[in-house]
Coordinates of C-alpha atoms in Angstrom, one line a residue:
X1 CA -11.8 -5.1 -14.7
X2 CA -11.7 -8.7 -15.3
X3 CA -9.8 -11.3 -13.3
X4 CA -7.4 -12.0 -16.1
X5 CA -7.2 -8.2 -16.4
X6 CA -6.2 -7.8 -12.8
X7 CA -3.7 -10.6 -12.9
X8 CA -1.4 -9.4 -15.5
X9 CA -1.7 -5.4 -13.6
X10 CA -0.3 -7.8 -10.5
X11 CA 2.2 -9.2 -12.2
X12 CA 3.7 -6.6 -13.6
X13 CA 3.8 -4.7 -10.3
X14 CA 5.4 -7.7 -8.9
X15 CA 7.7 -7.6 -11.9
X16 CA 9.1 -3.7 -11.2
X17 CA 9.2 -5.0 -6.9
X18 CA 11.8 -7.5 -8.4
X19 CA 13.4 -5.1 -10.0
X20 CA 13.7 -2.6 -6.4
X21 CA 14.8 -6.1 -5.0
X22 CA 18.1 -6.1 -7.1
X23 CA 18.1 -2.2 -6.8
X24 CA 18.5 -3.2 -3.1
X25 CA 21.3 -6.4 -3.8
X26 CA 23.4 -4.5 -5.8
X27 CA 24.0 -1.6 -3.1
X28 CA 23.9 -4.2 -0.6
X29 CA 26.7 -5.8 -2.8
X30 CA 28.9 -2.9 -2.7
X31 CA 28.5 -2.8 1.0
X32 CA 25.9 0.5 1.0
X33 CA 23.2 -1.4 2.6
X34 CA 23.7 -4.0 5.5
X35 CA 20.8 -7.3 4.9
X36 CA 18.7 -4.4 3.1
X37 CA 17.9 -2.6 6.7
X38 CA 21.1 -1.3 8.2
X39 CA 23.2 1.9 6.2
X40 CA 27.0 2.0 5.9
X41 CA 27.0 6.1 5.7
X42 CA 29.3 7.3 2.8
X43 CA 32.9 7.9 3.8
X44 CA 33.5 11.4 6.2
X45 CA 35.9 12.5 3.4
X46 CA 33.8 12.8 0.5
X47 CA 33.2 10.4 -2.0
X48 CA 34.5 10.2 -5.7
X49 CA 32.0 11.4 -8.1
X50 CA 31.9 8.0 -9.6
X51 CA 30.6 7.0 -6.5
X52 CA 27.9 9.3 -6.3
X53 CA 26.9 8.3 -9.7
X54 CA 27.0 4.7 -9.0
X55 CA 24.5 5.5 -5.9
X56 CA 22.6 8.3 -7.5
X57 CA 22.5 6.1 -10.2
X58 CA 20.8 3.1 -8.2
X59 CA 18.6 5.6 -6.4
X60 CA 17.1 6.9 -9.6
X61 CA 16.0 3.9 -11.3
X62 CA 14.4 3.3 -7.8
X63 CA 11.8 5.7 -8.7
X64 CA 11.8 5.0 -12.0
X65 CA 10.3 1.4 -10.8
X66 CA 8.2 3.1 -8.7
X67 CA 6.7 5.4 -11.2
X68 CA 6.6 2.3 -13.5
X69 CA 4.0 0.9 -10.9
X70 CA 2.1 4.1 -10.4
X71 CA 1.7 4.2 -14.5
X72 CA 0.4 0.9 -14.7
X73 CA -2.2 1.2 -12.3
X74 CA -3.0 4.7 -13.2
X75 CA -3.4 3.9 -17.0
X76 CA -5.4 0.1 -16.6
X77 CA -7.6 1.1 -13.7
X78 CA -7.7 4.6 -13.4
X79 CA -7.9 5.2 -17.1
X80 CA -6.2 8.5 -16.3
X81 CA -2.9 9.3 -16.6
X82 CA -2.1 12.7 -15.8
X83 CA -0.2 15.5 -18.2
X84 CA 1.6 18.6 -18.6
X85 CA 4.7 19.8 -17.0
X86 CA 3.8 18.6 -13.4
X87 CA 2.3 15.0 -14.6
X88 CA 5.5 13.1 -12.6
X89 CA 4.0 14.7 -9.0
X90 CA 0.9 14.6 -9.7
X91 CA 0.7 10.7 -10.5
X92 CA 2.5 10.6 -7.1
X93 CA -0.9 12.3 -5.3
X94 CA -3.0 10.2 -7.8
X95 CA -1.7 7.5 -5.8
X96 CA -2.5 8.8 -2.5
X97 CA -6.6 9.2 -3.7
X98 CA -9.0 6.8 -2.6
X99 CA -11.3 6.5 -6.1
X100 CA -14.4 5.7 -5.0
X101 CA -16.3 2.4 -6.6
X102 CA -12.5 1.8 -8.6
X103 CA -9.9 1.3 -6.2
X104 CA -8.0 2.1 -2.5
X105 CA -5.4 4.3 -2.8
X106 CA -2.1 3.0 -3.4
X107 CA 0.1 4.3 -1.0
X108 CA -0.5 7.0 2.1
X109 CA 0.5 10.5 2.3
X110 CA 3.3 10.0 4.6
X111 CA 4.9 6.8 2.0
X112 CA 4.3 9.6 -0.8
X113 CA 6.0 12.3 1.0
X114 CA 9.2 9.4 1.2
X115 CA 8.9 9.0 -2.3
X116 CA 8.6 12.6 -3.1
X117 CA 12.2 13.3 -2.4
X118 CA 13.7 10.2 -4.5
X119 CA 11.7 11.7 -7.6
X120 CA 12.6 15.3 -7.0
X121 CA 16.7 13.5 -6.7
X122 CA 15.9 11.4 -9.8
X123 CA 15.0 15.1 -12.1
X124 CA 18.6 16.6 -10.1
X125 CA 20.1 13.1 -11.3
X126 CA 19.1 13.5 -15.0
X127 CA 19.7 17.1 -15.2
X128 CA 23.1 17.8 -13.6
X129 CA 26.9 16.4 -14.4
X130 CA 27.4 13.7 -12.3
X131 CA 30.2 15.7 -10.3
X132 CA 27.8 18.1 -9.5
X133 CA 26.2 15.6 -7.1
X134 CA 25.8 16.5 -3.4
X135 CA 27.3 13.3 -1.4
X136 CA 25.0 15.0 1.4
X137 CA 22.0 14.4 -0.6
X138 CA 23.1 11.0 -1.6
X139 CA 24.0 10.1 1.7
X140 CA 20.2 11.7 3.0
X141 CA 18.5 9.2 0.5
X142 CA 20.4 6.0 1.1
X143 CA 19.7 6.2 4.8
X144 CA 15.9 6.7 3.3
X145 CA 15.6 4.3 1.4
X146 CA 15.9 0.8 3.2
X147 CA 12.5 2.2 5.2
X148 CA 11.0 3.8 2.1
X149 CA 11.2 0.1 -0.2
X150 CA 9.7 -1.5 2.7
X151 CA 6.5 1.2 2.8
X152 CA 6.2 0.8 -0.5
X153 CA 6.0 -2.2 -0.8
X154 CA 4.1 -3.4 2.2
X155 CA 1.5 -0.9 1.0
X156 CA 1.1 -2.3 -2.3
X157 CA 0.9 -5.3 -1.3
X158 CA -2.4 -4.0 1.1
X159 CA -3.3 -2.3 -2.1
X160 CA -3.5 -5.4 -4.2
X161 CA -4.8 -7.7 -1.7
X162 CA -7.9 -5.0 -1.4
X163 CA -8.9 -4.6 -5.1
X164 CA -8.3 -8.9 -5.8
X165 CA -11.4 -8.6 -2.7
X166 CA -13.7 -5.8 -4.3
X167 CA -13.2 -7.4 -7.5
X168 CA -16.9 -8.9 -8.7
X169 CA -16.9 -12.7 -8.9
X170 CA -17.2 -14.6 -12.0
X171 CA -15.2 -12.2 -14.1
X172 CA -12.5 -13.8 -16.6

């Protein structure tokens, strides 16, 4: 891999961390999340399920930036992107493999294990009604995720600092 090459994989990782960013604002916004750390927990009564959708909403397209990462990297320097039925968790452990001579792995076990559960809520999310929602679920995950973005992305940050180091000088 080029230079070049490894600037434009960096950018667009920095590119989908924007995007987990606003994720963050907008629940922030609405008063879900306190300076992106702290959790207001969802009403005692339970919540609307326009609510839940709103949130579940905002939860799934946190994995789907996630995943967005794990594709690029697994598809311009793995050259491997996995298929068939399971392909979603198993680019997840992909990411948790050190490839020897290529690159570190990406995230550890335990940050995978984190992210686990927002892509097994993102399949619930795209396969139920919305008012099928569990606010207990919901409620689980929002608590989870101020910790889990900051894993994420202090590991690929790690991750990206290592491979711009083992990358050969003089490559365009």
């Amino acid at each position: 891999m080029t230079k070049k090459q490894f600037a434009v994989i960096v950018a667009r990782i920095k590119e989908e961390l924007a995007n987990i960013s606003c994720l963050q604002d907008e629940l922030t916004s609405k008063g879900f999340l306190k300076q992106k750390q702290k959790i207001r927990k969802l009403p005692p009564v339970s919540p609307d399920s326009f609510t839940l959708r709103g949130i579940g909403s905002v939860l799934h397209d946190f994995y789907v930036a996630v995943e967005k990462v794990f594709e690029i990297i697994a598809r311009e320097i793995d050259e491997k992107l996995p298929s068939g039925g399971d392909w979603h968790r198993e680019l997840l452990k992909q990411m948790t493999v050190t490839v020897p001579q290529v690159r570190p792995a990406v995230v550890t076990k335990e940050t995978a294990a984190q992210l686990d559960e927002f892509r097994a809520f993102r399949h619930v999310f795209r396969n139920v009604y919305g008012f099928n929602l569990s606010a207990e679920r919901i409620s689980d995950l929002l608590t989870k995720f101020p910790e889990t973005t900051k894993k994420f992305e202090k590991e690929l940050l790690i991750f990206t600092e290592t491979l711009a180091e083992i990358l050969p000088d003089g490559d365009d």
